[in-house]
Tab-separated table of C-alpha atoms and ligand atoms in Angstrom:
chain	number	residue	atom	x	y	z
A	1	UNK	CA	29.360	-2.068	-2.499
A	2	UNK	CA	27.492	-0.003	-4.622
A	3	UNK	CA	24.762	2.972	-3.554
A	4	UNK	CA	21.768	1.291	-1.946
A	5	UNK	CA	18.871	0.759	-4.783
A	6	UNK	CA	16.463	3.535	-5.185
A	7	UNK	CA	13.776	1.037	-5.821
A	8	UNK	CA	13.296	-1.677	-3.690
A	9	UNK	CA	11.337	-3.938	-4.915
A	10	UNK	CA	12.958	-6.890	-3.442
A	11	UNK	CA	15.141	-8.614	-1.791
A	12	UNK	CA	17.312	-9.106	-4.848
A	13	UNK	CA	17.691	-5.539	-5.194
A	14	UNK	CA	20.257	-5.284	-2.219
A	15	UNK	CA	23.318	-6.709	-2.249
A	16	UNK	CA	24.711	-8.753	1.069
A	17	UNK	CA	26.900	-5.410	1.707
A	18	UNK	CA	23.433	-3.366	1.794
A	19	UNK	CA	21.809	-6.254	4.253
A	20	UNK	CA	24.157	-6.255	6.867
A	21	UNK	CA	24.812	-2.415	6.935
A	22	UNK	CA	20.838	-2.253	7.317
A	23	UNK	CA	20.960	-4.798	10.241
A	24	UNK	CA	23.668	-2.950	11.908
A	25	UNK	CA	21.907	0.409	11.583
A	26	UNK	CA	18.646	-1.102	13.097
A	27	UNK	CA	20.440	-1.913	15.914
A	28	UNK	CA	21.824	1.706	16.180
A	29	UNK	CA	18.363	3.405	16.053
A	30	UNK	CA	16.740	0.967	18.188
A	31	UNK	CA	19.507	1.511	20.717
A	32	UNK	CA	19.070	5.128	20.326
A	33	UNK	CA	20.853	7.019	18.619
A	34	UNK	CA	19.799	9.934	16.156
A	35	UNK	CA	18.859	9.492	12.640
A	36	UNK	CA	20.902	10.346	10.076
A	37	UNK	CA	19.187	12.869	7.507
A	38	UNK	CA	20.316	15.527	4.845
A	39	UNK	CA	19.952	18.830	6.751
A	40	UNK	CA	18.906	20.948	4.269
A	41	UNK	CA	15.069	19.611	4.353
A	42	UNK	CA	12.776	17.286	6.328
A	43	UNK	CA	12.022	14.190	5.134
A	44	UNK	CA	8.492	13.936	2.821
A	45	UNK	CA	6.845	10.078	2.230
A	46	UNK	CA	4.150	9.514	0.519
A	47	UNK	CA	2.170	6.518	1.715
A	48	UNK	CA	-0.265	4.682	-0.917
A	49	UNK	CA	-1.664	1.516	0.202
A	50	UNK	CA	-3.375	0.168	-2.925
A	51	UNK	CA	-4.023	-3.129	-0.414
A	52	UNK	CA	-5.511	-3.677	3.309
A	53	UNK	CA	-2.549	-2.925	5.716
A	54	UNK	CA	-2.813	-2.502	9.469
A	55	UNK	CA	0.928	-3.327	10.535
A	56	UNK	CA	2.950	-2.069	7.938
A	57	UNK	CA	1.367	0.957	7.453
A	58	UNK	CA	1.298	2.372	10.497
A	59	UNK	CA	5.017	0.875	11.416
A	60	UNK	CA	6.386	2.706	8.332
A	61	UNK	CA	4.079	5.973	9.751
A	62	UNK	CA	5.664	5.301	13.169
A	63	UNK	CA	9.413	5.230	11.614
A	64	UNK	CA	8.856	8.441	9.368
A	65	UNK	CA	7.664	9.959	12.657
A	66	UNK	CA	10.899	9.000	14.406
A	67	UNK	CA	13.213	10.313	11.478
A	68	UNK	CA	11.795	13.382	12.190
A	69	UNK	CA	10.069	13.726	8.965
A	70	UNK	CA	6.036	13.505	8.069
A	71	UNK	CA	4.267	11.480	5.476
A	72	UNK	CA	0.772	11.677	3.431
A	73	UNK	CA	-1.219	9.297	3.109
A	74	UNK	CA	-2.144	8.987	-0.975
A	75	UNK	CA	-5.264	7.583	-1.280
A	76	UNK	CA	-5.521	5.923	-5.051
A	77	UNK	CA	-8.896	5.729	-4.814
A	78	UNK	CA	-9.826	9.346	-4.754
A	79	UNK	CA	-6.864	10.021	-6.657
A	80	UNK	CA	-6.049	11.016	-10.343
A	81	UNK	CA	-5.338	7.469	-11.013
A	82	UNK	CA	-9.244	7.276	-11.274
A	83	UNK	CA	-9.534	9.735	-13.685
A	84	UNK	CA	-7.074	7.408	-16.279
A	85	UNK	CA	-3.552	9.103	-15.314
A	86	UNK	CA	-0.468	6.719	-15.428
A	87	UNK	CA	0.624	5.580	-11.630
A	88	UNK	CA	4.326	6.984	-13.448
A	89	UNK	CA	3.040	10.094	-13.957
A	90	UNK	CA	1.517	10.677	-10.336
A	91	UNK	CA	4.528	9.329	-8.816
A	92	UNK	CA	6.136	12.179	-10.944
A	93	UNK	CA	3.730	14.724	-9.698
A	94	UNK	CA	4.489	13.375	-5.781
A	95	UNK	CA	8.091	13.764	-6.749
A	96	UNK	CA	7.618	17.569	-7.719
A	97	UNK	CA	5.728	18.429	-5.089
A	98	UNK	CA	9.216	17.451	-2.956
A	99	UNK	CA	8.243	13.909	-1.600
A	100	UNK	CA	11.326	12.108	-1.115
A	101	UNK	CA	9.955	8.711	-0.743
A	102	UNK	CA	6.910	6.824	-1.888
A	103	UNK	CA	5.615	3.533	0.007
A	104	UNK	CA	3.580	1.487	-2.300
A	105	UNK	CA	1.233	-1.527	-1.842
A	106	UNK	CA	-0.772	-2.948	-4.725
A	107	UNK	CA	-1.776	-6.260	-5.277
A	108	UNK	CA	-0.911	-6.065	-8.301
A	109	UNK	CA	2.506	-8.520	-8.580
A	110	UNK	CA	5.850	-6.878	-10.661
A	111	UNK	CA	3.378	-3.159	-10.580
A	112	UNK	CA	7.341	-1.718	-9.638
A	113	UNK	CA	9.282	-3.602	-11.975
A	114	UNK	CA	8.553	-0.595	-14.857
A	115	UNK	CA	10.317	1.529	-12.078
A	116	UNK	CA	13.555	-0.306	-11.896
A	117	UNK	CA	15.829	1.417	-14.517
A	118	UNK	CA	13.842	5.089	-14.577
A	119	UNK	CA	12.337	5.796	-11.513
A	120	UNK	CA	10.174	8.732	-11.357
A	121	UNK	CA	10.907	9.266	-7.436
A	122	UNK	CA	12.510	6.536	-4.891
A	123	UNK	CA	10.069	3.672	-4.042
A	124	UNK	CA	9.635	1.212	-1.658
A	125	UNK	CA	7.516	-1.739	-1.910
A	126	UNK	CA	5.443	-2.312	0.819
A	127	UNK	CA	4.139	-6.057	-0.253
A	128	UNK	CA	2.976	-6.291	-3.727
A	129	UNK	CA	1.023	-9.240	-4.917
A	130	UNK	CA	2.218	-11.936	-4.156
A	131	UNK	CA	5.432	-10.787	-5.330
A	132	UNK	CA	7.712	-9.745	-2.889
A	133	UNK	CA	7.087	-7.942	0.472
A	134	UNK	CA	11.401	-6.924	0.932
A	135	UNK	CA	11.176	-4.736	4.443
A	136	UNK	CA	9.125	-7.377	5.846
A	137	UNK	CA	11.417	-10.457	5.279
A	138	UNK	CA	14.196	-7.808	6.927
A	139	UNK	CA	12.564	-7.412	9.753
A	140	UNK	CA	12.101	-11.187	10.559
A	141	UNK	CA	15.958	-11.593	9.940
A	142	UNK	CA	16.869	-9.462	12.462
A	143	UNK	CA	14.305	-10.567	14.949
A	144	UNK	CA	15.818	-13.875	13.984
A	145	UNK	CA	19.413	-12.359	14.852
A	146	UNK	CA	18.021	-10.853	17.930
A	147	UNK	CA	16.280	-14.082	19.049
A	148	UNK	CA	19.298	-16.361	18.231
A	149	UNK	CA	21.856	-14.085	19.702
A	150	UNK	CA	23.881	-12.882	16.607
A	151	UNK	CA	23.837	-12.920	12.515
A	152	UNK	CA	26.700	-15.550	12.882
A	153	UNK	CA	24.395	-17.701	14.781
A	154	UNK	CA	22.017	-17.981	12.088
A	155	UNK	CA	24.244	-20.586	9.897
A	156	UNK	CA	23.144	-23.988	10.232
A	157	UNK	CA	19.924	-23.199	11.298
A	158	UNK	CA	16.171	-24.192	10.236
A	159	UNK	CA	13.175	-22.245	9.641
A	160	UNK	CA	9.956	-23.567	8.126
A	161	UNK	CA	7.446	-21.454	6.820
A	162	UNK	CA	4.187	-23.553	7.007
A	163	UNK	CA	0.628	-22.427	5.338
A	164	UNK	CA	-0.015	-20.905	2.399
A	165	UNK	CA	3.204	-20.522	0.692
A	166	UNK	CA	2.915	-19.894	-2.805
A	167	UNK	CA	0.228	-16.981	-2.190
A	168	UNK	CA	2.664	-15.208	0.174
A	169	UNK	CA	5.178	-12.132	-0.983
A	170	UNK	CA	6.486	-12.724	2.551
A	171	UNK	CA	7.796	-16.500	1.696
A	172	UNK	CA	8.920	-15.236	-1.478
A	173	UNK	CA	11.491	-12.529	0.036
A	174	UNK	CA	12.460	-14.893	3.386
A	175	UNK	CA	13.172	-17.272	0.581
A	176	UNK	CA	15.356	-14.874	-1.227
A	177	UNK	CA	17.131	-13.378	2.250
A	178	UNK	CA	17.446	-16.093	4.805
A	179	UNK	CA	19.878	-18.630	2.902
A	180	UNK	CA	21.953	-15.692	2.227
A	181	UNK	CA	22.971	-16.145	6.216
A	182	UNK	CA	23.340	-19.833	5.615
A	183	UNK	CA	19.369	-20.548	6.921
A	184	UNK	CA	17.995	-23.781	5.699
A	185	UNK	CA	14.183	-23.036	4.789
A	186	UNK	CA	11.901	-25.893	4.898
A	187	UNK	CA	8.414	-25.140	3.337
A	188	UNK	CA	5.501	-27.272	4.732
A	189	UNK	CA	1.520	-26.745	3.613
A	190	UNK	CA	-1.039	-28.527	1.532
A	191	UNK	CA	0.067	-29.684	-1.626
A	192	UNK	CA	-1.912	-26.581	-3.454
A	193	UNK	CA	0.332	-24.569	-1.447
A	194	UNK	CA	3.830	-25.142	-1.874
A	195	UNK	CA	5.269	-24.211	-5.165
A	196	UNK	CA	6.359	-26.959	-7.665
A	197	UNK	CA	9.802	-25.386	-7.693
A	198	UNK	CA	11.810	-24.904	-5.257
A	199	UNK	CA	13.942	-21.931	-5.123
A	200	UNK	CA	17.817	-23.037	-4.257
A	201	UNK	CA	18.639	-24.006	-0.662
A	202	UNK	CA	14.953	-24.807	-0.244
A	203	UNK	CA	13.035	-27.704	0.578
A	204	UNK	CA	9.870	-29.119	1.645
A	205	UNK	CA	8.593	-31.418	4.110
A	206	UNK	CA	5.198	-33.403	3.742
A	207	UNK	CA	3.723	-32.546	7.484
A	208	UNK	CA	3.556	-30.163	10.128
A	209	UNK	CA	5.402	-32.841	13.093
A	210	UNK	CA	7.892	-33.404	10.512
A	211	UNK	CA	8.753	-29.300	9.862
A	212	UNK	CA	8.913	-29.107	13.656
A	213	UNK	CA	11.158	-32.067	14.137
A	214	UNK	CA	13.832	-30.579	11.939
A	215	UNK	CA	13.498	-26.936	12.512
A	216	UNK	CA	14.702	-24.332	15.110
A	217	UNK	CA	12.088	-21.433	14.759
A	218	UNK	CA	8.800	-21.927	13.060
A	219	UNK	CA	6.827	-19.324	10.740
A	220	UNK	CA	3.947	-19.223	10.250
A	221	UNK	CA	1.104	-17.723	7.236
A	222	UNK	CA	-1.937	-16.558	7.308
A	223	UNK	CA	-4.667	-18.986	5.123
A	224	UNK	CA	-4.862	-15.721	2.261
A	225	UNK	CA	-8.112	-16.472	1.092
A	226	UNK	CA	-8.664	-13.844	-1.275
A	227	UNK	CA	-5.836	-14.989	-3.457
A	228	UNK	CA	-7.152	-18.588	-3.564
A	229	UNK	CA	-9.818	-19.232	-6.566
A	230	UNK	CA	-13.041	-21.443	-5.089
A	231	UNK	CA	-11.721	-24.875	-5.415
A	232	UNK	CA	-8.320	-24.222	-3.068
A	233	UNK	CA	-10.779	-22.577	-0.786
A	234	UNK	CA	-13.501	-26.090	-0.655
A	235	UNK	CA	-10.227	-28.100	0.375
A	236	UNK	CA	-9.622	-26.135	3.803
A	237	UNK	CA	-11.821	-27.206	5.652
A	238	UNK	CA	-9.621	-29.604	7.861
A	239	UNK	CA	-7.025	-27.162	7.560
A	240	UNK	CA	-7.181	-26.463	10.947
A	241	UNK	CA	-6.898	-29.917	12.010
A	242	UNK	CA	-3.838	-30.645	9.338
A	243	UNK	CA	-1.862	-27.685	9.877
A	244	UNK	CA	-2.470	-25.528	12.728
A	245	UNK	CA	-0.234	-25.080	15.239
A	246	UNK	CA	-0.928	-25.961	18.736
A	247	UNK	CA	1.516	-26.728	22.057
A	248	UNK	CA	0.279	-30.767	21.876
A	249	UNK	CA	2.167	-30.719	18.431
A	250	UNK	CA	5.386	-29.632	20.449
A	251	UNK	CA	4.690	-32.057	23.313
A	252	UNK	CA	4.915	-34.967	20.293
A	253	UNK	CA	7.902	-33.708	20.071
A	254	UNK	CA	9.155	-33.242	22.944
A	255	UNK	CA	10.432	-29.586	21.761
A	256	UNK	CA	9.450	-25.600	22.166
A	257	UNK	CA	9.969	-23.495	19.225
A	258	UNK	CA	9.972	-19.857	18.790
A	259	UNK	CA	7.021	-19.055	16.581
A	260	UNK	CA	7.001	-15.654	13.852
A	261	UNK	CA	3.718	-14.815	12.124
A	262	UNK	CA	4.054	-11.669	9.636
A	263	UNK	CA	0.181	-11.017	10.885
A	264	UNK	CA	-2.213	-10.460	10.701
A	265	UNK	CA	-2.939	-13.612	12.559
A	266	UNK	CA	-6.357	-15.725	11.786
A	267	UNK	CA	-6.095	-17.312	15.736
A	268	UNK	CA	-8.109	-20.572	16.310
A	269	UNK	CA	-6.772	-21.511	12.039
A	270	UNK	CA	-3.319	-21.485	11.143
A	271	UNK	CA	-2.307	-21.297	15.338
A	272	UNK	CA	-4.147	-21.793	18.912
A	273	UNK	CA	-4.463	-18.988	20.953
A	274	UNK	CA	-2.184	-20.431	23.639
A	275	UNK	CA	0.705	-19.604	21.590
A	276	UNK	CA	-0.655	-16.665	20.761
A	277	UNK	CA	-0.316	-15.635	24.539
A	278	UNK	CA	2.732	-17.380	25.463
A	279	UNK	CA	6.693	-15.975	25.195
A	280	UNK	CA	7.319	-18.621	22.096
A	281	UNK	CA	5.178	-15.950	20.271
A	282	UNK	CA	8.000	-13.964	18.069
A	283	UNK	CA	4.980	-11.774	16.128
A	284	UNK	CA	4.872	-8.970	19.201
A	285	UNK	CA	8.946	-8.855	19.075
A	286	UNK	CA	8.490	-8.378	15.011
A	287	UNK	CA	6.226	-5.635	15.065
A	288	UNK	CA	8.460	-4.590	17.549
A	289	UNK	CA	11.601	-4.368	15.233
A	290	UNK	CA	9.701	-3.702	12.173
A	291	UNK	CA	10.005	0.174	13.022
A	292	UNK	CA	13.953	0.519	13.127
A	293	UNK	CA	14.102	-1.552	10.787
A	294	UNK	CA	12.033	0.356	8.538
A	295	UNK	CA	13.710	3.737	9.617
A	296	UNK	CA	16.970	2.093	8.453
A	297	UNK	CA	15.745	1.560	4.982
A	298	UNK	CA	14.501	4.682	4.820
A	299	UNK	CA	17.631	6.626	5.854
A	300	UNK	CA	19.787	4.363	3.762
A	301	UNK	CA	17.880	5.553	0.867
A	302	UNK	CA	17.176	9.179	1.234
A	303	UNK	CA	21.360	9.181	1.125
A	304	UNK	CA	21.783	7.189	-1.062
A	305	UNK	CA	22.548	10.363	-3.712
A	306	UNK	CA	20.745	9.516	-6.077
A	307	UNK	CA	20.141	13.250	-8.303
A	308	UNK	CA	18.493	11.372	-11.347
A	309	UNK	CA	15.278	10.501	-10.126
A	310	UNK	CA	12.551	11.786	-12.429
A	311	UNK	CA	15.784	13.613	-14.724
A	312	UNK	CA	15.121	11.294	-17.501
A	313	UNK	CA	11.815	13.103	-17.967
A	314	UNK	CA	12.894	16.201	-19.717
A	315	UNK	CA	15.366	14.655	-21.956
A	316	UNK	CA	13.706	15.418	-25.637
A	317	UNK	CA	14.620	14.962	-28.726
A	318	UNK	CA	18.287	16.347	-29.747
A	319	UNK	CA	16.910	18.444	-32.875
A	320	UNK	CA	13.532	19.312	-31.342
A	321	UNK	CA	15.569	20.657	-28.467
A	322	UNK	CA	17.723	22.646	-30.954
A	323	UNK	CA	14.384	24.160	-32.789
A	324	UNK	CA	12.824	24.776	-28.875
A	325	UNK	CA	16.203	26.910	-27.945
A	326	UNK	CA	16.117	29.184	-31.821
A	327	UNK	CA	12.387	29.942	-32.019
B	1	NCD	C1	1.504	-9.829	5.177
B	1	NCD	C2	1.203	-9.145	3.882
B	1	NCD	O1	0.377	-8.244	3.800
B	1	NCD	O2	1.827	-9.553	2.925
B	1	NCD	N1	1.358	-9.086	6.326
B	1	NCD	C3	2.131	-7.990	6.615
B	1	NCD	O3	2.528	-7.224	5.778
B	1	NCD	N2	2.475	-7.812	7.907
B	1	NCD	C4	0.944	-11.184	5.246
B	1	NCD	C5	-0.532	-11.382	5.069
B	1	NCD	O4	-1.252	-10.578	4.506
B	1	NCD	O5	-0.977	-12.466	5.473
């Protein structure tokens, strides 16, 4: 297996090696025991939510606090990135200043992707677009795990992710991670929401009795209305009606399912509050998890020794260099 990425920008960044270790550590930390850190310094994050975030904010805050280490909070917006400088070369400034770590979200999709082969200090992406959001999709596999009693567990089974599909970074890594474990995603929404292709090992089903009738956990997505242009956002109005999730729907068929929401939630829409405040409702357990989790990926990459972050910025020019070192 090789060193764990220091970007992740998605799931396809980690290799099945890197998954599993990550799973395996979550457990550890959750079950208590101590983080694993270099010695010589505490561990610096930045934090720069370019995006609303309420949960995965603070749950990344929560996890730096339990590695022992503190974070800032970067705020773009009264930042130098106002006053024209590259996000590259502030990254490169957070770097020098000894952050270890920086937490992005932008809604800008692929912002990262410049990153990949250079990176001016070790990143994680904390949803961008509607890209990929990687630690999130990790956290709903292992509540999966956790729900289903065990990773080997998960083969043969069927999730469907139902709403707005193509707008969501979330269905975009769950789509990349869960058929990894032999998962079967179904995808089930208004026509204006489910991508035209299908990514491999996923498929869709026409209505929301349907999705339940051939799944074992249901997911559901927030209605992300300010991703939709005007005429998506006309056609919702029976939305509720169509697609949201209520018990009768599982009395038709004569099942329960356990039901994951990345949050936030938009109750009374996409599900009824009776879920909400019954045990099938996963999205307390997630939140839950979404803190070891995180502290795993953190640790994993803060040892991952990798010394050439931000190096490739003093390399210049062999004969300049020469001229620099004689004058
Ligand atoms: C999601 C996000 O921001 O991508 N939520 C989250 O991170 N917990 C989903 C959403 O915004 O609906």
């Amino acid at each position: 297996m090789s060193a764990f990425p220091s970007v992740l920008e998605g799931i396809k960044d980690l290799e099945l090696g890197h998954i599993k270790a990550l799973l395996r550590r979550t457990s550890d930390l959750k079950s208590g025991q101590p983080p694993r850190l270099p010695l010589q310094k505490s561990l610096a994050v930045a934090t720069s939510f370019l995006e609303n975030s309420t949960r995965t904010k603070l749950s990344f805050a929560m996890a730096i606090k339990r590695l022992g280490g503190f974070h800032i909070d970067f705020h773009a917006e009264s930042s130098s990135l106002k006053k024209g400088e590259s996000l590259e070369q502030t990254l490169l400034t957070l770097k020098y200043q000894g952050i270890d770590i920086c937490i992005i979200r932008t809604n800008e999709s692929n912002l990262l992707d410049q990153f990949r082969n250079y990176p001016p200090i070790k990143i994680i992406n904390g949803g961008d677009g509607i890209n990929q959001h990687p630690t999130q999709a990790l956290l709903d596999l292992y509540t999966l795990q956790d729900h289903f009693g065990g990773l080997k567990k998960l083969k043969g089974k069927t999730v469907a992710i139902v709403g707005d599909c193509i707008h969501s970074r979330v269905t975009h890594s769950l789509t990349d991670l869960l058929p990894q474990f032999g998962i079967k995603v179904l995808l089930c929404g208004p026509d204006f929401f489910i991508p035209k292709e299908l990514p491999r090992d996923v498929s869709r089903v026409d209505n929301l009795d349907e999705a339940i009738e051939q799944s074992d956990a249901i997911y559901l997505l927030r209605v992300q209305t300010e991703r939709h242009d005007k005429s998506i956002t006309d056609q919702l109005k029976n939305y509720q009606e169509e697609w949201g999730l209520t018990f009768e729907r599982f009395r038709k068929q004569s099942k329960v399912l356990p039901v994951f929401h990345p949050g936030p939630a938009n109750i009374g829409i996409e599900v009824e509050s009776e879920i909400v405040n019954s045990e099938i409702w996963m999205a307390h357990k997630q939140v839950q998890n979404s803190v070891f989790v995180r502290m795993a990926i953190i640790e994993a990459m803060i040892n991952n020794e990798d010394h050439n972050i931000g190096s490739q910025y003093k390399k210049i020019p062999g004969d300049i260099s020469e001229r620099l070192r004689h004058s």
